[in-house]
PDB file of N, CA, C and O in Angstrom:
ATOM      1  N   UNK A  75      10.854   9.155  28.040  1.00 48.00           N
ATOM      2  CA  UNK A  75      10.896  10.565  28.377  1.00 48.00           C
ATOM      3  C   UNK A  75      10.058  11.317  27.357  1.00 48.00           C
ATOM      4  O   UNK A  75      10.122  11.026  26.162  1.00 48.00           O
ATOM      5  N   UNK A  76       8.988  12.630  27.985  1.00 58.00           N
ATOM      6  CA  UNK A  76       8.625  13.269  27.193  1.00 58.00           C
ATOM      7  C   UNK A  76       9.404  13.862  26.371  1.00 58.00           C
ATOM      8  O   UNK A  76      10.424  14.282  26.918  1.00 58.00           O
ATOM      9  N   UNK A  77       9.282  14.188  24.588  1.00 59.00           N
ATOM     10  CA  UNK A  77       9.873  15.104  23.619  1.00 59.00           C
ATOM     11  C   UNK A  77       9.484  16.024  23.405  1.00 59.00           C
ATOM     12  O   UNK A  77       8.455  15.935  22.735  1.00 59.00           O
ATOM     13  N   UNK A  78       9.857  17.263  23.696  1.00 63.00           N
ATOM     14  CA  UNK A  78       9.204  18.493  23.233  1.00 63.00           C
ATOM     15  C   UNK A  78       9.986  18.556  21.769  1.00 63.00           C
ATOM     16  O   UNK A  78      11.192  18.395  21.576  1.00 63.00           O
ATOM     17  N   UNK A  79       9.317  18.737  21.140  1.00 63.00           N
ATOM     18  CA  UNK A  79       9.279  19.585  19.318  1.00 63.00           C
ATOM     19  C   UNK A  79       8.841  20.125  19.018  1.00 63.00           C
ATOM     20  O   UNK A  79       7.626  20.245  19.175  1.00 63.00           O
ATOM     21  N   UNK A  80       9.887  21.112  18.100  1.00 65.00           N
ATOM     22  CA  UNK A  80       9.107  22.540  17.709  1.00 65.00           C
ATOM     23  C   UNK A  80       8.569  22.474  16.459  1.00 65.00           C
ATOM     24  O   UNK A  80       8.079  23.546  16.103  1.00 65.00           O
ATOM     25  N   UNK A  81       8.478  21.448  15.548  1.00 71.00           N
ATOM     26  CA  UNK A  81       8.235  21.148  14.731  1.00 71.00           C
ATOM     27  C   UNK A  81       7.276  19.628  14.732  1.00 71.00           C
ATOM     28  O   UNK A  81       7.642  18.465  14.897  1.00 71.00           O
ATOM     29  N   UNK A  82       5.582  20.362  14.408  1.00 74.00           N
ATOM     30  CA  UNK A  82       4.792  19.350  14.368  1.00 74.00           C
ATOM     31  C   UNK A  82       4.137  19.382  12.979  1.00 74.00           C
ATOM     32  O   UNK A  82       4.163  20.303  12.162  1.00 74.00           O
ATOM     33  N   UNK A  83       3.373  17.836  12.859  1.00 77.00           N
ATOM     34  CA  UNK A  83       2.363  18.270  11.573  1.00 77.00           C
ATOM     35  C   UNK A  83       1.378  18.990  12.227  1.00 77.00           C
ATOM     36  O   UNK A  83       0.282  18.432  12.262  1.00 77.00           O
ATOM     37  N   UNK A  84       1.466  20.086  12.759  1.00 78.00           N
ATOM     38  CA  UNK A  84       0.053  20.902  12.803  1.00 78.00           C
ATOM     39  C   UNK A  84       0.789  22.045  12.537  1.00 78.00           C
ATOM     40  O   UNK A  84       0.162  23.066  12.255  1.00 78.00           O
ATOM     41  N   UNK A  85       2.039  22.071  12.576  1.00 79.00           N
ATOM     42  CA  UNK A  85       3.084  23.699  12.820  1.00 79.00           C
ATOM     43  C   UNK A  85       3.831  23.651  11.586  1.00 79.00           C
ATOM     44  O   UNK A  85       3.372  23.466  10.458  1.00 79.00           O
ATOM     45  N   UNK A  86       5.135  23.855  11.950  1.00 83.00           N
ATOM     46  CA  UNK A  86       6.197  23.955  10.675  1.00 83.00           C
ATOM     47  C   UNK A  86       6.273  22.845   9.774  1.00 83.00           C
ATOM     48  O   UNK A  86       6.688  23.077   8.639  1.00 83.00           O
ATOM     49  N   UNK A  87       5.844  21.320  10.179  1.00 85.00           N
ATOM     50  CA  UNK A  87       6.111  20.647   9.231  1.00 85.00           C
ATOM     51  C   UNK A  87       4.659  20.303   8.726  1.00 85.00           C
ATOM     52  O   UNK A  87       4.487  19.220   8.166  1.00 85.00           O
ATOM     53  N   UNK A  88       3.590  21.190   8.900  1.00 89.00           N
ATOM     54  CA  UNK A  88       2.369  20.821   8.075  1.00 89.00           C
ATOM     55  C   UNK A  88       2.293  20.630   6.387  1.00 89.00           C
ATOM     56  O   UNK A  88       1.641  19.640   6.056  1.00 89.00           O
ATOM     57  N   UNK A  89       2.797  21.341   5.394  1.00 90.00           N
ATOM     58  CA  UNK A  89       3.576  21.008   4.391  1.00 90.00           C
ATOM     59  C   UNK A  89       3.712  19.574   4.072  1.00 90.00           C
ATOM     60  O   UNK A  89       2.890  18.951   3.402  1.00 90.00           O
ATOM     61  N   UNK A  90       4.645  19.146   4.515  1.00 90.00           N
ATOM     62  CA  UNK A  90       5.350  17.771   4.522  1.00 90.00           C
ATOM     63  C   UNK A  90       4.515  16.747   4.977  1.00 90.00           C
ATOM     64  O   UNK A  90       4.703  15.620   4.519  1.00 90.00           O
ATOM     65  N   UNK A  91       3.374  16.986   6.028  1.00 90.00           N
ATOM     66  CA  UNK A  91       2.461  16.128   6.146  1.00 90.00           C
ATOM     67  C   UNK A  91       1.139  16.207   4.993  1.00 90.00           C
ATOM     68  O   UNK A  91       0.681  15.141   4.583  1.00 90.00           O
ATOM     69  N   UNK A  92       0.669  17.274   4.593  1.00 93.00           N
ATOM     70  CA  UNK A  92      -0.148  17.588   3.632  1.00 93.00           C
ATOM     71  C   UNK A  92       0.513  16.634   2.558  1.00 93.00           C
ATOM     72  O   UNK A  92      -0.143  15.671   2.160  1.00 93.00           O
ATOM     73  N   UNK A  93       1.784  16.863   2.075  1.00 95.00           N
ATOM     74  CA  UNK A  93       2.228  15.769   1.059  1.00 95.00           C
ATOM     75  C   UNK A  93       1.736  14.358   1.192  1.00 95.00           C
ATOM     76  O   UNK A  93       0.952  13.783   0.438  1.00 95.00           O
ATOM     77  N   UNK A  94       2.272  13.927   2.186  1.00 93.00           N
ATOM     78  CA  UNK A  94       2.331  12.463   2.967  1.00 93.00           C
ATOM     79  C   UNK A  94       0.917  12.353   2.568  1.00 93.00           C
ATOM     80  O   UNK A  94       0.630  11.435   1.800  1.00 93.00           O
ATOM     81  N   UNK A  95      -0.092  13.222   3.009  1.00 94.00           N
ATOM     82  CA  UNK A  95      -1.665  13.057   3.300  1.00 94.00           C
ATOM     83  C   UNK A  95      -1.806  12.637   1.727  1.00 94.00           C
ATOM     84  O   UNK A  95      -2.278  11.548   1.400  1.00 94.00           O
ATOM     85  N   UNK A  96      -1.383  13.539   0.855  1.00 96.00           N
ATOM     86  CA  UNK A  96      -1.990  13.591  -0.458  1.00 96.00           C
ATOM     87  C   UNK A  96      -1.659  12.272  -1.122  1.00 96.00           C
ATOM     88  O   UNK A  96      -2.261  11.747  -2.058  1.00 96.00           O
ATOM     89  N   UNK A  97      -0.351  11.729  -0.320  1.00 96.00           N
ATOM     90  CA  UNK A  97      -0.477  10.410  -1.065  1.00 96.00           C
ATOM     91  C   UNK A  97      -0.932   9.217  -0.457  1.00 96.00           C
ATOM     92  O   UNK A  97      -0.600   8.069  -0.751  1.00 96.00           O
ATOM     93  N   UNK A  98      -1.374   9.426   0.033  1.00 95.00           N
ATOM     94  CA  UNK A  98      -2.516   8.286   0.846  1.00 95.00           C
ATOM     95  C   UNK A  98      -2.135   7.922   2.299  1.00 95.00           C
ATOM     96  O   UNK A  98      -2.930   7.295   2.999  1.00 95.00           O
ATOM     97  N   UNK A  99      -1.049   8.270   2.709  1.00 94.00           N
ATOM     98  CA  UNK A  99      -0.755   8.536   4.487  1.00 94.00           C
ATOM     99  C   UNK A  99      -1.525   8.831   5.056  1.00 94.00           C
ATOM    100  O   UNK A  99      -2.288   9.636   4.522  1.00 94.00           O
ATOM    101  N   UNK A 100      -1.834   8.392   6.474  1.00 93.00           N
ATOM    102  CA  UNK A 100      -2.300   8.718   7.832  1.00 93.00           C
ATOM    103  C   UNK A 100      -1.552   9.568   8.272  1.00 93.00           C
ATOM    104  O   UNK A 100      -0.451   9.041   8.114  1.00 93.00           O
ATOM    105  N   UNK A 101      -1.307  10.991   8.934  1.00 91.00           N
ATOM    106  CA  UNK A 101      -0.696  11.077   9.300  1.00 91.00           C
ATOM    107  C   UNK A 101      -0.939  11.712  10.863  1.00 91.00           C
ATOM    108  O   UNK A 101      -1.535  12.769  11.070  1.00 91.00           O
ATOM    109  N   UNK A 102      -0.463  11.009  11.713  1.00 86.00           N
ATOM    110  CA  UNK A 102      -0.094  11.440  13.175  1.00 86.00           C
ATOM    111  C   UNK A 102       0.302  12.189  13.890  1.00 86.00           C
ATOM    112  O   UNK A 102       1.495  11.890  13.909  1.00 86.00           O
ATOM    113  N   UNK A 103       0.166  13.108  14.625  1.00 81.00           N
ATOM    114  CA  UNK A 103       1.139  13.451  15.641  1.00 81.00           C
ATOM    115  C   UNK A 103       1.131  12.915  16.808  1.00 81.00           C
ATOM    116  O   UNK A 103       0.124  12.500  17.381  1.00 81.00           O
ATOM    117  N   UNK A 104       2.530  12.887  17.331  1.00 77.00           N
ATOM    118  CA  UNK A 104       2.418  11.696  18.566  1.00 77.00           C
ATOM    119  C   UNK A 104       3.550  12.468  19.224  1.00 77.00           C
ATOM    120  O   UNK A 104       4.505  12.993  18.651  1.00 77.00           O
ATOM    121  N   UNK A 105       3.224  12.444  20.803  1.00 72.00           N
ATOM    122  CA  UNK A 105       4.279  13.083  21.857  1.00 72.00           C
ATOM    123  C   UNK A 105       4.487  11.943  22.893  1.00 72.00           C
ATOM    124  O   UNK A 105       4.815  12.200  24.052  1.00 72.00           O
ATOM    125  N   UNK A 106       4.281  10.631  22.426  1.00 77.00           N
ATOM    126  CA  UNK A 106       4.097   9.257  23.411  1.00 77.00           C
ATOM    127  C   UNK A 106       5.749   9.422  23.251  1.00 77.00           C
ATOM    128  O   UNK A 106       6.290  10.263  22.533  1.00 77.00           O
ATOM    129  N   UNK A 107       6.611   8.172  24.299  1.00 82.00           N
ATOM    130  CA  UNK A 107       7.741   8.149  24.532  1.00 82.00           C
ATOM    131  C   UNK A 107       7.797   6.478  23.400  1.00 82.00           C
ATOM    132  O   UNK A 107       6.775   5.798  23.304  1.00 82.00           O
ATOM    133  N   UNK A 108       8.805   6.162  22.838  1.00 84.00           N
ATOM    134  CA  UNK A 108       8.997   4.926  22.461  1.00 84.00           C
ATOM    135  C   UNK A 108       9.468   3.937  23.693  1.00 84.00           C
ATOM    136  O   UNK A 108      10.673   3.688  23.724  1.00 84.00           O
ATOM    137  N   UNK A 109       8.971   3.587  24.301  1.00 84.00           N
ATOM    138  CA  UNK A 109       9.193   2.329  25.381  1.00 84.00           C
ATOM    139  C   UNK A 109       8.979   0.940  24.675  1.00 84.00           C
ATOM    140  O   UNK A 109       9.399  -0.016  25.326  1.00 84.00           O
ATOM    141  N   UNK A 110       8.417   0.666  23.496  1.00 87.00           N
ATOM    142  CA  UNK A 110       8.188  -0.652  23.469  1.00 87.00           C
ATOM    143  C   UNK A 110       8.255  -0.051  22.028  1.00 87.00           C
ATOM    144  O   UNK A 110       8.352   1.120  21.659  1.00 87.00           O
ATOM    145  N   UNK A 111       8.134  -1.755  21.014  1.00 87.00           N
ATOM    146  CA  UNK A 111       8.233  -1.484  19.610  1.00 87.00           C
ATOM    147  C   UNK A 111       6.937  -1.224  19.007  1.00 87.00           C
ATOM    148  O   UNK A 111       6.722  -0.956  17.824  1.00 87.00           O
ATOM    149  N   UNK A 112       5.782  -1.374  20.311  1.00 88.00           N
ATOM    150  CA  UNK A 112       4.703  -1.338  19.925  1.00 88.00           C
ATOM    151  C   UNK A 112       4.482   0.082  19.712  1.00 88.00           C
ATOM    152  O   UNK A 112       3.907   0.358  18.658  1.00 88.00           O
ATOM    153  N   UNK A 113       4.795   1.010  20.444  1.00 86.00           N
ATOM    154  CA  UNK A 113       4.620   3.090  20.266  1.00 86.00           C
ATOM    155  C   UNK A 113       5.517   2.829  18.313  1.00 86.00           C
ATOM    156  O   UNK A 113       6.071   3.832  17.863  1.00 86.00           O
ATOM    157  N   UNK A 114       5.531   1.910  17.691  1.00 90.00           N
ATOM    158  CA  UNK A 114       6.000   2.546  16.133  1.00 90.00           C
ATOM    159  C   UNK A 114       5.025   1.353  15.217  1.00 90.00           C
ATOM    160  O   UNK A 114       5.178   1.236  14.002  1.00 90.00           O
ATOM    161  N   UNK A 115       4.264   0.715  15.812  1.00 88.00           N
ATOM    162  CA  UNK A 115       3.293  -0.367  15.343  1.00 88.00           C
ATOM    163  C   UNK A 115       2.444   0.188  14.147  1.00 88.00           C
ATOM    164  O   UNK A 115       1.898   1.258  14.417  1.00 88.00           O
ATOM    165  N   UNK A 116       2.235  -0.244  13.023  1.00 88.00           N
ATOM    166  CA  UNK A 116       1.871   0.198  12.203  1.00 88.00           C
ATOM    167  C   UNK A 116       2.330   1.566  11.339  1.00 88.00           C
ATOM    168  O   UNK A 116       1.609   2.343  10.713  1.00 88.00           O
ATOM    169  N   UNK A 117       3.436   1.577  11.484  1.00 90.00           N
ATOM    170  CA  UNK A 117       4.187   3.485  11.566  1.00 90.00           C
ATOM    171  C   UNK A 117       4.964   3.217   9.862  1.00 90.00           C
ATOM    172  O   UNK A 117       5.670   2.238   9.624  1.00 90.00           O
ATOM    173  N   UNK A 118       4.739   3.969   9.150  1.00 91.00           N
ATOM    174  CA  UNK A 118       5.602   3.462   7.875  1.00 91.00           C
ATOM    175  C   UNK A 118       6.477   4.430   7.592  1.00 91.00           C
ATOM    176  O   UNK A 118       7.178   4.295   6.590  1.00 91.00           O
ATOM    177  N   UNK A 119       6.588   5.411   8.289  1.00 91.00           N
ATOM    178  CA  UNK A 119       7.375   6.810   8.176  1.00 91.00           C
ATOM    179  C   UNK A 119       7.362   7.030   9.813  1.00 91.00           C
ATOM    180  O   UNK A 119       6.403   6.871  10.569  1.00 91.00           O
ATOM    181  N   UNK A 120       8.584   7.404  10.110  1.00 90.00           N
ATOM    182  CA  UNK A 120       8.886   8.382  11.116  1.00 90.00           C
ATOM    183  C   UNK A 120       9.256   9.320  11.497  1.00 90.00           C
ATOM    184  O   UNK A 120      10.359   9.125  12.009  1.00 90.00           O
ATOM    185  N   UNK A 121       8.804  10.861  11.593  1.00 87.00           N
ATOM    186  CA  UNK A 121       9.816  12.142  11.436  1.00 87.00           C
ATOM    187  C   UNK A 121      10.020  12.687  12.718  1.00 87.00           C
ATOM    188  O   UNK A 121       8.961  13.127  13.165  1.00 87.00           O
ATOM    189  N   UNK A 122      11.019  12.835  13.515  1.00 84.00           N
ATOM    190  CA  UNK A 122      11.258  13.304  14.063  1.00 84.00           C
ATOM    191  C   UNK A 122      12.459  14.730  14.020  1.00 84.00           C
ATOM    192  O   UNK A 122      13.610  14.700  13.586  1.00 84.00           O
ATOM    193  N   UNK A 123      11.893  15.622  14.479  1.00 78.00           N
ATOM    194  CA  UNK A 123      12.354  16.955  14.063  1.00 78.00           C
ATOM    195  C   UNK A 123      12.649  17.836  15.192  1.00 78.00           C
ATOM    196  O   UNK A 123      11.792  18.211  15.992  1.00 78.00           O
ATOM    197  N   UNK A 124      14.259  18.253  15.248  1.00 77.00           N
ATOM    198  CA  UNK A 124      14.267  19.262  16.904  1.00 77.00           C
ATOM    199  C   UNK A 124      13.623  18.279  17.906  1.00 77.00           C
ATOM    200  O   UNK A 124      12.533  18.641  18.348  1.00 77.00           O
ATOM    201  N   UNK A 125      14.111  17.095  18.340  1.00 81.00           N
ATOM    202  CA  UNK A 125      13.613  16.384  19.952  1.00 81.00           C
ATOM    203  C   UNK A 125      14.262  17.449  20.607  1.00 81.00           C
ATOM    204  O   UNK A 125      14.824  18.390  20.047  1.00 81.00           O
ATOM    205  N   UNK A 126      14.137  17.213  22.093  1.00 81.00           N
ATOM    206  CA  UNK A 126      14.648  18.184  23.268  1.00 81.00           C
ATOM    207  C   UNK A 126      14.247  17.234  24.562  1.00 81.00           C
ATOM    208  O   UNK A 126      13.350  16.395  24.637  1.00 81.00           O
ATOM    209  N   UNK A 127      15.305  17.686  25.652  1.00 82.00           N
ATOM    210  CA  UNK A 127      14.892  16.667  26.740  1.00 82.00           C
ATOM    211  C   UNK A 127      14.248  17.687  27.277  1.00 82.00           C
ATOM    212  O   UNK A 127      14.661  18.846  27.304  1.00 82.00           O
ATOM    213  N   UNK A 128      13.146  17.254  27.750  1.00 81.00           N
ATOM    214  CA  UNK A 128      12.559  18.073  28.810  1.00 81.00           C
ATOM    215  C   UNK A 128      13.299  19.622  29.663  1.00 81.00           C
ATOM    216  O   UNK A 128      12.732  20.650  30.031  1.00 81.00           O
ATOM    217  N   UNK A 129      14.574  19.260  29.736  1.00 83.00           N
ATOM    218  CA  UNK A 129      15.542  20.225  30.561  1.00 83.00           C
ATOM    219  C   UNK A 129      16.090  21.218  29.727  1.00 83.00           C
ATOM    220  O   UNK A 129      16.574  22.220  30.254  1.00 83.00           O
ATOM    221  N   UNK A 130      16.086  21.081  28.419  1.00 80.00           N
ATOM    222  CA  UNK A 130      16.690  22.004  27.798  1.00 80.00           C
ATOM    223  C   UNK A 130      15.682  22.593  26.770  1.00 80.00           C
ATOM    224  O   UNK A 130      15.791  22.471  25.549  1.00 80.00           O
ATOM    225  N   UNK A 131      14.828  23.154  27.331  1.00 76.00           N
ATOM    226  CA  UNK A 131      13.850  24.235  26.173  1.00 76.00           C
ATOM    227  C   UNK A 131      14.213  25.459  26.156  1.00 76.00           C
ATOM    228  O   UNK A 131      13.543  26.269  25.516  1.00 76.00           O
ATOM    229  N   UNK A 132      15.423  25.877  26.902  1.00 79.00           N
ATOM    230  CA  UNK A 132      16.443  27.638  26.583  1.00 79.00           C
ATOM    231  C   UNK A 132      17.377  26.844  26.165  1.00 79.00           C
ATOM    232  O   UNK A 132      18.391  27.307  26.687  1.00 79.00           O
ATOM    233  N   UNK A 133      17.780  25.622  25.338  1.00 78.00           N
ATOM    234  CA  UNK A 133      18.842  25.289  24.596  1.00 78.00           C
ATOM    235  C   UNK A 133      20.429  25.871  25.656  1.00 78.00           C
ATOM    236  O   UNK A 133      21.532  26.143  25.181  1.00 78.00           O
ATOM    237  N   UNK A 134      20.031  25.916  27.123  1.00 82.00           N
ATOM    238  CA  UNK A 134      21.740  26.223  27.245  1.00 82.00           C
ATOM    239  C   UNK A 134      22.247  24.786  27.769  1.00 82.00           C
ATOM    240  O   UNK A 134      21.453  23.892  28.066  1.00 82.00           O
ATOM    241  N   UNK A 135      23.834  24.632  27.865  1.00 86.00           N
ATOM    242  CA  UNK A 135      24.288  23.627  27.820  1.00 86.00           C
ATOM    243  C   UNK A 135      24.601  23.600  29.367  1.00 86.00           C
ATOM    244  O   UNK A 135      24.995  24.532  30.067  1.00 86.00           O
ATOM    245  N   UNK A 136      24.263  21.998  29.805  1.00 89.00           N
ATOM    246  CA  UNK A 136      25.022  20.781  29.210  1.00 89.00           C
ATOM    247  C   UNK A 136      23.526  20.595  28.463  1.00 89.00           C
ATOM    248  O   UNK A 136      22.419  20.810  28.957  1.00 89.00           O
ATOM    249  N   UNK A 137      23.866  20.110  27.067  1.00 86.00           N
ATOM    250  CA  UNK A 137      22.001  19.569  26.162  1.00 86.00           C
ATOM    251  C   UNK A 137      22.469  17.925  26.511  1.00 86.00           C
ATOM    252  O   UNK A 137      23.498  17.264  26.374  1.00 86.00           O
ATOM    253  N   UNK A 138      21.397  17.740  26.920  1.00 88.00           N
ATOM    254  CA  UNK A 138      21.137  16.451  27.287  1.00 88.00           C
ATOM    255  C   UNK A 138      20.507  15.642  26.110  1.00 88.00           C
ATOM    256  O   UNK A 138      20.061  16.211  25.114  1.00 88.00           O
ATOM    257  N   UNK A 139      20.494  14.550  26.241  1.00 90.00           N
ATOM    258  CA  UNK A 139      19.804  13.451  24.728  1.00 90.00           C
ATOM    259  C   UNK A 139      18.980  13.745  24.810  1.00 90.00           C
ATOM    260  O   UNK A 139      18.699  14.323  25.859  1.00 90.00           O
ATOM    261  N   UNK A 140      17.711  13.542  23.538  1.00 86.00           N
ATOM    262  CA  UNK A 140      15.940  13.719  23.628  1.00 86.00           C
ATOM    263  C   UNK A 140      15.409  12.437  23.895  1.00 86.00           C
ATOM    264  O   UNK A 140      14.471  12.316  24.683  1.00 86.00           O
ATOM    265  N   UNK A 141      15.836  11.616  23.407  1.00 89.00           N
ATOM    266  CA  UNK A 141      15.773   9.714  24.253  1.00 89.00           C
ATOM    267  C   UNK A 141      17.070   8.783  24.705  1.00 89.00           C
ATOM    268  O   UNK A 141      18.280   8.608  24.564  1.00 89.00           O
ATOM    269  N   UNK A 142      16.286   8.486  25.130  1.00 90.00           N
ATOM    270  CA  UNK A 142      16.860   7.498  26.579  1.00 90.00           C
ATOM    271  C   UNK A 142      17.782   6.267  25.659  1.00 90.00           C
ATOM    272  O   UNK A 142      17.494   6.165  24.466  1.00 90.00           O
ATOM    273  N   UNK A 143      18.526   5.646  26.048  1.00 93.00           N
ATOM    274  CA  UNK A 143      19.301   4.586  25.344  1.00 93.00           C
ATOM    275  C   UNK A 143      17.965   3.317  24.505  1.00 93.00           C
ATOM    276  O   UNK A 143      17.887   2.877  23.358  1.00 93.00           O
ATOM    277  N   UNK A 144      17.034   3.080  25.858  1.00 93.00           N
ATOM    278  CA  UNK A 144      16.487   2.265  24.973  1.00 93.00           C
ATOM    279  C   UNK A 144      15.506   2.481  24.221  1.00 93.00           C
ATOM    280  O   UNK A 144      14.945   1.609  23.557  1.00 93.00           O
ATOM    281  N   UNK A 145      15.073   4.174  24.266  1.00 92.00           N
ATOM    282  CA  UNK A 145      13.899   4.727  22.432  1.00 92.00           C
ATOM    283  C   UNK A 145      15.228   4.447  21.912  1.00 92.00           C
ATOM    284  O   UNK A 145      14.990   4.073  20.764  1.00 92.00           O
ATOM    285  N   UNK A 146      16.258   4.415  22.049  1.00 94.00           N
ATOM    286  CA  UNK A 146      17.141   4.291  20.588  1.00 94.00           C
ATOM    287  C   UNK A 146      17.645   3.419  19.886  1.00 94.00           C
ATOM    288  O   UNK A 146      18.234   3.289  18.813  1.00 94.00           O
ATOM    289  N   UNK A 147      17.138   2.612  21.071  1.00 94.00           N
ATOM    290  CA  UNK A 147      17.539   0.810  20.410  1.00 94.00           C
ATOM    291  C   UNK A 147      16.030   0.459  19.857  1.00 94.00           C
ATOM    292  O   UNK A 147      16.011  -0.505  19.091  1.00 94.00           O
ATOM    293  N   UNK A 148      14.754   1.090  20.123  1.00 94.00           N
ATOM    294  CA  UNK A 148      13.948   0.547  19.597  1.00 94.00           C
ATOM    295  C   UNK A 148      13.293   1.348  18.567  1.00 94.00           C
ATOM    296  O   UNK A 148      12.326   0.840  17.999  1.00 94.00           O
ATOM    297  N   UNK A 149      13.668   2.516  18.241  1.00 93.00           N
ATOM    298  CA  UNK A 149      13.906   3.280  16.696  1.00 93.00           C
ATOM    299  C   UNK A 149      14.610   2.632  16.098  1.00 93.00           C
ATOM    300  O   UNK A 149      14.037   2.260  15.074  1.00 93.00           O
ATOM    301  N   UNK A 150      16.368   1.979  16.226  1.00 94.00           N
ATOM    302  CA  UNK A 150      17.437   1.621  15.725  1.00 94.00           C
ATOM    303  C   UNK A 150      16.733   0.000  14.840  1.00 94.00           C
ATOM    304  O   UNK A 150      16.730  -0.382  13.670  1.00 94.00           O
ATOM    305  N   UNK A 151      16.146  -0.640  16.311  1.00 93.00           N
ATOM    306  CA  UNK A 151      15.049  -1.881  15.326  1.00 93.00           C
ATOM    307  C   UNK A 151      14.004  -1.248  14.313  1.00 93.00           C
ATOM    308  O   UNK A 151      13.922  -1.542  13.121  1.00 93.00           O
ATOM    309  N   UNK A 152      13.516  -0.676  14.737  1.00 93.00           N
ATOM    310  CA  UNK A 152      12.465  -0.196  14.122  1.00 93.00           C
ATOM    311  C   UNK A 152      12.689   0.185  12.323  1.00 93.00           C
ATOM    312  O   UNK A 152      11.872   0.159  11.403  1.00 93.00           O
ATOM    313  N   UNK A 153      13.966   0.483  12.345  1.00 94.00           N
ATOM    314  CA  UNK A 153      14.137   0.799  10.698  1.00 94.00           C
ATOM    315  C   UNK A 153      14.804  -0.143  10.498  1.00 94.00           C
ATOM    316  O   UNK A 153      14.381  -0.480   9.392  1.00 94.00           O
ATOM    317  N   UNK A 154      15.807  -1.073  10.841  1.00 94.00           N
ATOM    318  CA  UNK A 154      16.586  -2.323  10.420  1.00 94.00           C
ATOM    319  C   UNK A 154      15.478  -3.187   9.975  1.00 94.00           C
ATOM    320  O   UNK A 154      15.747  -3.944   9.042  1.00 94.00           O
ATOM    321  N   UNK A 155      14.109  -3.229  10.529  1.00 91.00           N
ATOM    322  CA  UNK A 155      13.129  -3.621   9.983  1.00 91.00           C
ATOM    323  C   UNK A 155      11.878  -3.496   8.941  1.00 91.00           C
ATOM    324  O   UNK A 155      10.834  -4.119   8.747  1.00 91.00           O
ATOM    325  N   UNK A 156      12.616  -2.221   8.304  1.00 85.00           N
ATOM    326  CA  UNK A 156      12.360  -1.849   7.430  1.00 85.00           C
ATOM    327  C   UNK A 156      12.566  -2.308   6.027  1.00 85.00           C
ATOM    328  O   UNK A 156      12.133  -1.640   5.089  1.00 85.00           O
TER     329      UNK A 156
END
């Protein structure tokens, strides 16, 4: 599922990527969905900030998850492999 965030390295968290940059990071922005372990391939940091499901960008309720069961099993690998 697409993530909308209000917080990118080009926006509010430019700061925090400028850091990252200064110490020798790549840093990315990415609006791809995690479907495979390959969307975190080479990834040594991951920030995710404010996800949103598609349905809730006026934040009223019911708020639905920002990923699906299995981005969360393959974030959940993704740092156990860390």
């Amino acid at each position: 599922m697409k993530h909308t965030e209000l917080h990118t390295a080009d926006n509010r968290f430019r700061p925090l990527a400028f850091l990252l940059e200064s110490d020798g990071f790549v840093v990315k922005s990415s609006n791809q969905e995690f479907t495979s372990a390959k969307a975190l391939e080479g990834c040594d940091i991951l920030v995710v900030s404010n996800a949103l499901h598609p349905d809730n960008q006026d934040w009223i309720a019911p708020i639905k998850p920002a990923f699906t069961n299995e981005e969360v099993t393959i974030i959940n690998e993704w740092v156990k492999s860390r």
